[in-house]
Coordinates of C-alpha atoms in Angstrom, one line a residue:
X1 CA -209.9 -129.8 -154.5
X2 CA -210.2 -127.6 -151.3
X3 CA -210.0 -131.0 -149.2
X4 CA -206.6 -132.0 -150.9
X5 CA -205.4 -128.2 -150.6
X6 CA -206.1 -127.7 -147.1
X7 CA -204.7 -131.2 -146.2
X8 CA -201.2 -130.1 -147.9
X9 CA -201.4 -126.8 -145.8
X10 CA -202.0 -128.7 -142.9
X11 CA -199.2 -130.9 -143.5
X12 CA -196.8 -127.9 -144.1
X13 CA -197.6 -126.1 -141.6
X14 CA -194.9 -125.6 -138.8
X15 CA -194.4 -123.7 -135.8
X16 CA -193.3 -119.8 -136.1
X17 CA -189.6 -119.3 -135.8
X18 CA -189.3 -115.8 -137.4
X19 CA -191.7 -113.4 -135.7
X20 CA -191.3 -111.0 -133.7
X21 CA -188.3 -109.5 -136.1
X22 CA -185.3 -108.5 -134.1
X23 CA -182.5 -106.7 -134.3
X24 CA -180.7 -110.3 -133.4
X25 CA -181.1 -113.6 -135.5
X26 CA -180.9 -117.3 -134.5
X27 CA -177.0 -117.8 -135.0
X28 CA -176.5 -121.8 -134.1
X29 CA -176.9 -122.6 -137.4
X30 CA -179.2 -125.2 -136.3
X31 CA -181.3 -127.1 -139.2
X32 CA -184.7 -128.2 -138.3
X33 CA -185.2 -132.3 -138.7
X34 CA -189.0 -132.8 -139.1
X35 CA -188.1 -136.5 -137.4
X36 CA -185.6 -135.5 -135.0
X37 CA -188.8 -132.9 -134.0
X38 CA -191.3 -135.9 -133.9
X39 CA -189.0 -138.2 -131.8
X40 CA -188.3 -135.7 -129.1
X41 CA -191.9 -134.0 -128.7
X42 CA -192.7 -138.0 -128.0
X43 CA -190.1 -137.6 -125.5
X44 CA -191.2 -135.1 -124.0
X45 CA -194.9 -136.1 -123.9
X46 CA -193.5 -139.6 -122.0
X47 CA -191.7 -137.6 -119.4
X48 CA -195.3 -135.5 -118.7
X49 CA -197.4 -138.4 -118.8
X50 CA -194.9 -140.1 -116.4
X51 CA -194.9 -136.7 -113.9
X52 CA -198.6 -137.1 -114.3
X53 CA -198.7 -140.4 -113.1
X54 CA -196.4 -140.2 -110.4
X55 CA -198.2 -136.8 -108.9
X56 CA -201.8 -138.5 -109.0
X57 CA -200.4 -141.5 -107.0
X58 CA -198.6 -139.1 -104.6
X59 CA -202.2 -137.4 -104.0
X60 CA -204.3 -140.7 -104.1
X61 CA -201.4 -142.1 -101.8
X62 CA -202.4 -139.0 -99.4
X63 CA -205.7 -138.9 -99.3
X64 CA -205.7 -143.1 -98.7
X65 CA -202.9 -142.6 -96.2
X66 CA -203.6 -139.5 -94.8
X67 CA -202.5 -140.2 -91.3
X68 CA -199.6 -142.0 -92.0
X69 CA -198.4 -138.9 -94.0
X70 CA -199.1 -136.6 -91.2
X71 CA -197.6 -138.9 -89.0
X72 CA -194.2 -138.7 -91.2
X73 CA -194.5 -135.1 -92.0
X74 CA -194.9 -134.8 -88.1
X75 CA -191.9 -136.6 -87.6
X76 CA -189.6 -135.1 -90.1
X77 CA -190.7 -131.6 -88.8
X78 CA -189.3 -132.3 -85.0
X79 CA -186.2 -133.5 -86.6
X80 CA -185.6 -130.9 -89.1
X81 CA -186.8 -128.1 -86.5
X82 CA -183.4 -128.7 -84.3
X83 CA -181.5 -128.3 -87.2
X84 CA -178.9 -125.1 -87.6
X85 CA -180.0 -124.4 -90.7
X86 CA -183.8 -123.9 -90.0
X87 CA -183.0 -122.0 -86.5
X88 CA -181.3 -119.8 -88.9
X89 CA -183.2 -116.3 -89.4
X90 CA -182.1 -116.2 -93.2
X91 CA -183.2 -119.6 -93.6
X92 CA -185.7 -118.9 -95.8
X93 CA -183.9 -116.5 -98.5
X94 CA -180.8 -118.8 -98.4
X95 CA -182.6 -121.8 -99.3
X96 CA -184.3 -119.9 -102.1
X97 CA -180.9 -118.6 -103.0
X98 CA -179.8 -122.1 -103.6
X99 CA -183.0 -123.2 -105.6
X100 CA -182.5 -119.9 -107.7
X101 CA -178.8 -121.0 -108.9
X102 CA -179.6 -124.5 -109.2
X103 CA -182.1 -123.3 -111.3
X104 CA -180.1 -121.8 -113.7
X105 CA -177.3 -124.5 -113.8
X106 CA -180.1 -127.1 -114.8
X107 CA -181.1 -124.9 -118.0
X108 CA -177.6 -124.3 -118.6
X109 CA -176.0 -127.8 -118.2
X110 CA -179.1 -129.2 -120.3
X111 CA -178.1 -126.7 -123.2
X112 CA -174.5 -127.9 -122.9
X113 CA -175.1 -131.5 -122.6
X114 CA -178.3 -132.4 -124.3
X115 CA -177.4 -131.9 -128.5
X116 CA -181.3 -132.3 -129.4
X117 CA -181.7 -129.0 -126.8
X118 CA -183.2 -127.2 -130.1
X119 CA -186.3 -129.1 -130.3
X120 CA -187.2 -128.4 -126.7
X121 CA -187.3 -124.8 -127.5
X122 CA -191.0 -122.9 -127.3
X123 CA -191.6 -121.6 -130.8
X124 CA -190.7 -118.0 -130.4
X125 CA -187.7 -118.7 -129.0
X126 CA -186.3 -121.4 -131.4
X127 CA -185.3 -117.8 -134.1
X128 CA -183.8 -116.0 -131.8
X129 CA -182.3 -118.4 -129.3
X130 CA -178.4 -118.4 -129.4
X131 CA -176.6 -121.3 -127.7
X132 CA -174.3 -120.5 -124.6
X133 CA -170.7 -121.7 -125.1
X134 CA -170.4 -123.1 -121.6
X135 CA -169.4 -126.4 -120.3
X136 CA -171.6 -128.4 -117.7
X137 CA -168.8 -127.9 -114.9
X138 CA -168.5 -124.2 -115.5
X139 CA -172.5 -124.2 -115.5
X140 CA -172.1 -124.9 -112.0
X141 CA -170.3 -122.1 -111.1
X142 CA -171.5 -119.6 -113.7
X143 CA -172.5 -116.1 -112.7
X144 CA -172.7 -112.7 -114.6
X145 CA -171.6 -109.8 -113.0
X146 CA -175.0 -108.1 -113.5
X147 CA -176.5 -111.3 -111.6
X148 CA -174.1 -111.3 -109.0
X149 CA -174.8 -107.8 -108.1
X150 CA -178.7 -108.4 -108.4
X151 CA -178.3 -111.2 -105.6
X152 CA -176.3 -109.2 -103.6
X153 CA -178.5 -106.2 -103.3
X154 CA -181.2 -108.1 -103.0
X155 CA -180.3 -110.4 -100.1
X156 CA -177.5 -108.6 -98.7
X157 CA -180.2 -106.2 -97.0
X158 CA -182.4 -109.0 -95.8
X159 CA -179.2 -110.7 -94.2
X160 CA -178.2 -107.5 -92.4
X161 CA -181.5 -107.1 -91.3
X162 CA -181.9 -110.9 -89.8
X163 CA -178.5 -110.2 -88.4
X164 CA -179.2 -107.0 -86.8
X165 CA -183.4 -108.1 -85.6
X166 CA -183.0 -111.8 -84.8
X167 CA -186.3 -113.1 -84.1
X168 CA -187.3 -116.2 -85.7
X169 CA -189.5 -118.7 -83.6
X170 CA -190.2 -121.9 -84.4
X171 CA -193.5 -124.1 -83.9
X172 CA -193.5 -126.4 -82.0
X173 CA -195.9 -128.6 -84.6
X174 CA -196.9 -128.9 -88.0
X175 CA -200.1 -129.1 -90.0
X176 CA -201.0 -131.7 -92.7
X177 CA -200.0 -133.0 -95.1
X178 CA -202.4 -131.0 -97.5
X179 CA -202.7 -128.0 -95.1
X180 CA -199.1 -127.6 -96.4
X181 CA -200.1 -128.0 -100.2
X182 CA -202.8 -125.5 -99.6
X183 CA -200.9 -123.0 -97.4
X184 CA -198.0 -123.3 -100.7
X185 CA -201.2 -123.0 -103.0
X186 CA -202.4 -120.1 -101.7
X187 CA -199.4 -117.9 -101.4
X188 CA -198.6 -119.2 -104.8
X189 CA -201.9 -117.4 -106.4
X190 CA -201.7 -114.2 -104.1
X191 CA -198.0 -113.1 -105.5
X192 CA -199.4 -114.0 -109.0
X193 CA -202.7 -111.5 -108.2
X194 CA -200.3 -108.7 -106.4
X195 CA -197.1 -109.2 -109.0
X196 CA -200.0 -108.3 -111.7
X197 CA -201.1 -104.8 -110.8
X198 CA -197.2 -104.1 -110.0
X199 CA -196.4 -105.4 -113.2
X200 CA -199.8 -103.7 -115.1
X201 CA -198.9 -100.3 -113.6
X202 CA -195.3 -100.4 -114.4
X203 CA -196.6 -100.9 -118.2
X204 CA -199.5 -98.5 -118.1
X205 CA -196.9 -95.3 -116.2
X206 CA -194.5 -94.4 -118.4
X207 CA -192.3 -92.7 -115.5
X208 CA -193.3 -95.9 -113.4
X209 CA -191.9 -97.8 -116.4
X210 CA -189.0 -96.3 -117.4
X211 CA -187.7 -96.3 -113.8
X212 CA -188.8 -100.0 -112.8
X213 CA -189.2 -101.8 -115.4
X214 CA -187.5 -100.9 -118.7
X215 CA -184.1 -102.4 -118.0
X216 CA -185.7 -105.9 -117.6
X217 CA -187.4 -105.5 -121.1
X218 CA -184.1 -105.6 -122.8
X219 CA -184.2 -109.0 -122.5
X220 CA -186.6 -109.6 -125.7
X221 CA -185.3 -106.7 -127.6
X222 CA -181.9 -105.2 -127.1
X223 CA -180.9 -109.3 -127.2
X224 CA -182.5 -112.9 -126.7
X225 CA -184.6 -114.0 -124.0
X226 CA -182.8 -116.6 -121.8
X227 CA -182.9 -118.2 -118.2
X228 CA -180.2 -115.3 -117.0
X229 CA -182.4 -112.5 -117.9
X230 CA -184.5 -113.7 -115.0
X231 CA -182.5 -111.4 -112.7
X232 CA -181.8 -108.4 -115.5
X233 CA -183.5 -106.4 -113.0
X234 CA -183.8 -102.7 -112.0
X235 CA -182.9 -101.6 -108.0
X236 CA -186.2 -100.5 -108.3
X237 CA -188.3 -103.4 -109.8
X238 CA -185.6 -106.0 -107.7
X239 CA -187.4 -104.5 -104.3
X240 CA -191.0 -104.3 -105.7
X241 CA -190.7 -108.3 -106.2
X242 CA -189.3 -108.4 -102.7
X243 CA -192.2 -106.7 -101.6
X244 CA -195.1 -108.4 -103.8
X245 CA -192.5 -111.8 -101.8
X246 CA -192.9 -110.2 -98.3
X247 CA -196.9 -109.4 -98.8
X248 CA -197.8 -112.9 -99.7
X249 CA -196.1 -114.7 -96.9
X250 CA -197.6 -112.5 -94.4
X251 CA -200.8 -112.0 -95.9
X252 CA -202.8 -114.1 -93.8
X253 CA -201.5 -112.9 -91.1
X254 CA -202.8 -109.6 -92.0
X255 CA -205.9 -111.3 -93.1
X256 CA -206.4 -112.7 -89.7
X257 CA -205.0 -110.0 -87.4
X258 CA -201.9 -112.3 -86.5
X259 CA -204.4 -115.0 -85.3
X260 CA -202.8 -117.2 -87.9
X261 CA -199.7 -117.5 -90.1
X262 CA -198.5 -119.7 -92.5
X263 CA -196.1 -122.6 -91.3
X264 CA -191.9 -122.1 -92.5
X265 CA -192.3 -125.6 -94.0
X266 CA -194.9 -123.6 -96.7
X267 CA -192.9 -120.7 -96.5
X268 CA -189.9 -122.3 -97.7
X269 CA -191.9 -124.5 -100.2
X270 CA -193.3 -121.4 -101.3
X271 CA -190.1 -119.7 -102.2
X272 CA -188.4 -122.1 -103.5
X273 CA -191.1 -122.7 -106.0
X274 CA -191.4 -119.4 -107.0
X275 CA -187.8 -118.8 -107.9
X276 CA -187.7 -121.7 -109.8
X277 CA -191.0 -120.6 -111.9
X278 CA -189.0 -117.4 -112.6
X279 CA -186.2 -118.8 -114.5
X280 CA -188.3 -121.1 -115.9
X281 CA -190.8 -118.6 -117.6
X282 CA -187.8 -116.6 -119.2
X283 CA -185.8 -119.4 -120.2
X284 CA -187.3 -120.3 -123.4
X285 CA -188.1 -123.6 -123.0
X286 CA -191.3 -126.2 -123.5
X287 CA -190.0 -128.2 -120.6
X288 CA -192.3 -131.3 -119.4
X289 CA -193.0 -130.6 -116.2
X290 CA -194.1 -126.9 -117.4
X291 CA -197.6 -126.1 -115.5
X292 CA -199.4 -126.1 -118.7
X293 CA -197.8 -129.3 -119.6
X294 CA -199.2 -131.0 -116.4
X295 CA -202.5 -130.2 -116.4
X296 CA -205.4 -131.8 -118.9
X297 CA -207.1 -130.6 -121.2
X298 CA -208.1 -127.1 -121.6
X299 CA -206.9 -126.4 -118.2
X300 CA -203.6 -125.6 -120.1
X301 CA -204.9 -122.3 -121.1
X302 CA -205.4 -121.4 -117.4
X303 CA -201.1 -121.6 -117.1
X304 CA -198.6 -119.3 -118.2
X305 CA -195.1 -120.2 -118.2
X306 CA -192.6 -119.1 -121.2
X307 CA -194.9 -119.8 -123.6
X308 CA -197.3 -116.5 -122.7
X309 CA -193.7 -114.5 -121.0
X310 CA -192.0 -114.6 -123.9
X311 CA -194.8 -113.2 -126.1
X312 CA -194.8 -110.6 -123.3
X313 CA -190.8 -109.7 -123.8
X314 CA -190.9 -109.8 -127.3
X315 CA -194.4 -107.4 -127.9
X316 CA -193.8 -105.7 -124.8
X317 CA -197.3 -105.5 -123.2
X318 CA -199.9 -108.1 -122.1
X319 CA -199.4 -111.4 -120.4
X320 CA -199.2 -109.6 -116.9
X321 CA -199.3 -112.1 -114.6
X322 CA -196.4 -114.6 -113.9
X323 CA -198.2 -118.0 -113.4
X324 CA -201.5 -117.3 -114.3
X325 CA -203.5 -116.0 -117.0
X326 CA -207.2 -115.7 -115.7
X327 CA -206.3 -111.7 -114.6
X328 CA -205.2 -111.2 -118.3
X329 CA -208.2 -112.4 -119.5
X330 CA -210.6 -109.8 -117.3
X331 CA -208.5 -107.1 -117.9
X332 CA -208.4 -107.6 -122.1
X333 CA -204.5 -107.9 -121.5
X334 CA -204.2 -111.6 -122.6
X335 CA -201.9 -112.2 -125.3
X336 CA -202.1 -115.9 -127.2
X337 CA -198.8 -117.6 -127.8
X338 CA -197.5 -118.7 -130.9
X339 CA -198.0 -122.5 -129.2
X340 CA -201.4 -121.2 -128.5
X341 CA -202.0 -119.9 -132.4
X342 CA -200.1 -122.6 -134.3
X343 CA -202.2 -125.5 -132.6
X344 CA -205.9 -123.1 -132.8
X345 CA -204.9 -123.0 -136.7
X346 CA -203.9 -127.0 -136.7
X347 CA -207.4 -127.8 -134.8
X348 CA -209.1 -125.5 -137.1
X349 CA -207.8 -127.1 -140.0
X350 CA -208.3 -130.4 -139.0
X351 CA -211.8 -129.9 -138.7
X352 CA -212.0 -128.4 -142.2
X353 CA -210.6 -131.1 -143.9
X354 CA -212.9 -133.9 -141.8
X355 CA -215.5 -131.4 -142.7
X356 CA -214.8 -132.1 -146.4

């Protein structure tokens, strides 16, 4: 009957691992178990229910407690404030520096340590993916030469330049506890709206492309999309994400004619979240605490993350914005994920046989 045959298609159904065809294959020789698969997306679904729960108690905690969080971020601030570190001009960049190698070391130390690593995979990546041969240890110290070069000529000029201009001032005090959120929030969404006319010009200029961008898209093509392509970056396209960087943490400023600015504390939170969002969107994998993960419902389709950035390597157009995706959706650039199609086609299906 069509109940029985659209309940066995249902039942066979799995997520893509084939498409887009590349010039590379999935070489791990890695053989999917549909139980192994079922015990570790459980897994992961505990660790996002248990984020969940420990962020709403955080913010319930806050708004309760408001003062007493003030009071504490007040106090940490006047501490902290002293410090060497924060007196430092290249403060900022350093600390992001840190969060940006940490960053890769945790994707690459849980590929070396974790054997199940496979079934964490998104679904594009899980045909094309090909394991690093690393050890955890070496993981921590682990650089290409590419990436070391990236760093260096991308920091080494904002270094000089702090070295050269010293200038930073500190304030004296701090704003709350959820000025700070909002402050991170805000320059959060305004790299993610400037990033995605950069990025959408880049793509619609061929000269623009071909000069900016195109060495960054051979991660997805030329060979698998991984954490390290992150920073597989032209000189050119390297500074236009240092200015989209620059932009946003001084755009109120701009906004406001220098009445206002936004606090180091959110500067630095800032930063350090962004870097970390960047190797997470290339790095192939359906982590827990992904964005689109976190939120309920069909607030999901609101996030990006690797998910929408790897159908954007591998078809090399749409999915413009970083974090985001309501700009893609104006502009007709949105491009659906496998994730995306694979559970559309299960809900459809679903329907169709409760239908019957």
């Amino acid at each position: 009957s069509d109940s029985s045959h659209t309940v066995k298609r249902l039942q066979r159904m799995a997520p893509p691992t084939n498409f887009p065809k590349h010039k590379f294959t999935f070489t791990d020789g890695f053989e999917h178990n549909p139980s192994i698969a079922k015990q570790e997306a459980v897994r992961r679904a505990t660790i996002t229910n248990i984020l969940r729960i420990v962020m709403v108690t955080v913010a319930i905690s806050a708004l309760i407690y408001r003062s007493s969080f003030d009071f504490l971020l007040t106090n940490t601030w006047q501490w902290v404030r002293e410090t060497r570190l924060l007196k430092w001009d290249t403060c900022e960049p350093f600390l992001a520096f840190i969060v940006f190698k940490s960053s890769f070391f945790l994707y690459d130390a849980f590929e070396a340590a974790y054997p199940n690593y496979y079934y964490w995979l998104i679904p594009e990546a899980k045909g094309t993916h090909i394991r690093h041969k690393r050890s955890v240890l070496y993981s921590i110290v682990y650089i290409t030469p590419e990436s070391l070069a990236t760093f260096i000529y991308y920091y080494g000029p904002i270094v000089a330049f702090d070295l050269i201009f010293p200038r930073r001032v500190l304030p004296e005090t701090i704003p709350g506890f959820w000025a700070i959120i909002g402050e991170i929030t805000a320059m959060l969404v305004t790299y993610d709206f400037v990033f995605f006319w950069c990025h959408y010009m880049m793509h619609k200029h061929r000269g623009l492309y071909r000069l900016f961008h195109a060495k960054h898209h051979e991660a997805g093509v030329k060979y698998p999309l991984i954490s390290w392509g992150t920073v597989a970056l032209s000189f050119g396209q390297t500074w236009t994400n240092l200015f989209c960087s620059i932009f946003t943490v001084n755009s109120i400023k701009f906004l406001t004619l220098g009445s206002y600015q936004y606090h180091p504390i959110s500067r630095i939170g800032y930063n350090c979240i962004t870097v970390f969002w960047l190797v997470e969107e290339h790095s192939g994998y359906d982590m827990p605490w992904l964005l689109r993960n976190i939120v309920p419902f069909s607030l999901r389709t609101l996030a990006g993350g690797p998910h929408a950035h790897h159908a954007h390597h591998t078809r090399g157009h749409g999915n413009y914005q970083k974090w985001l995706t309501y700009l893609d959706s104006l502009m007709g650039t949105r491009l659906e994920s496998f994730d995306d199609i694979y559970h559309k086609k299960r809900i459809q299906l679903a329907h169709q046989v409760n239908g019957h």
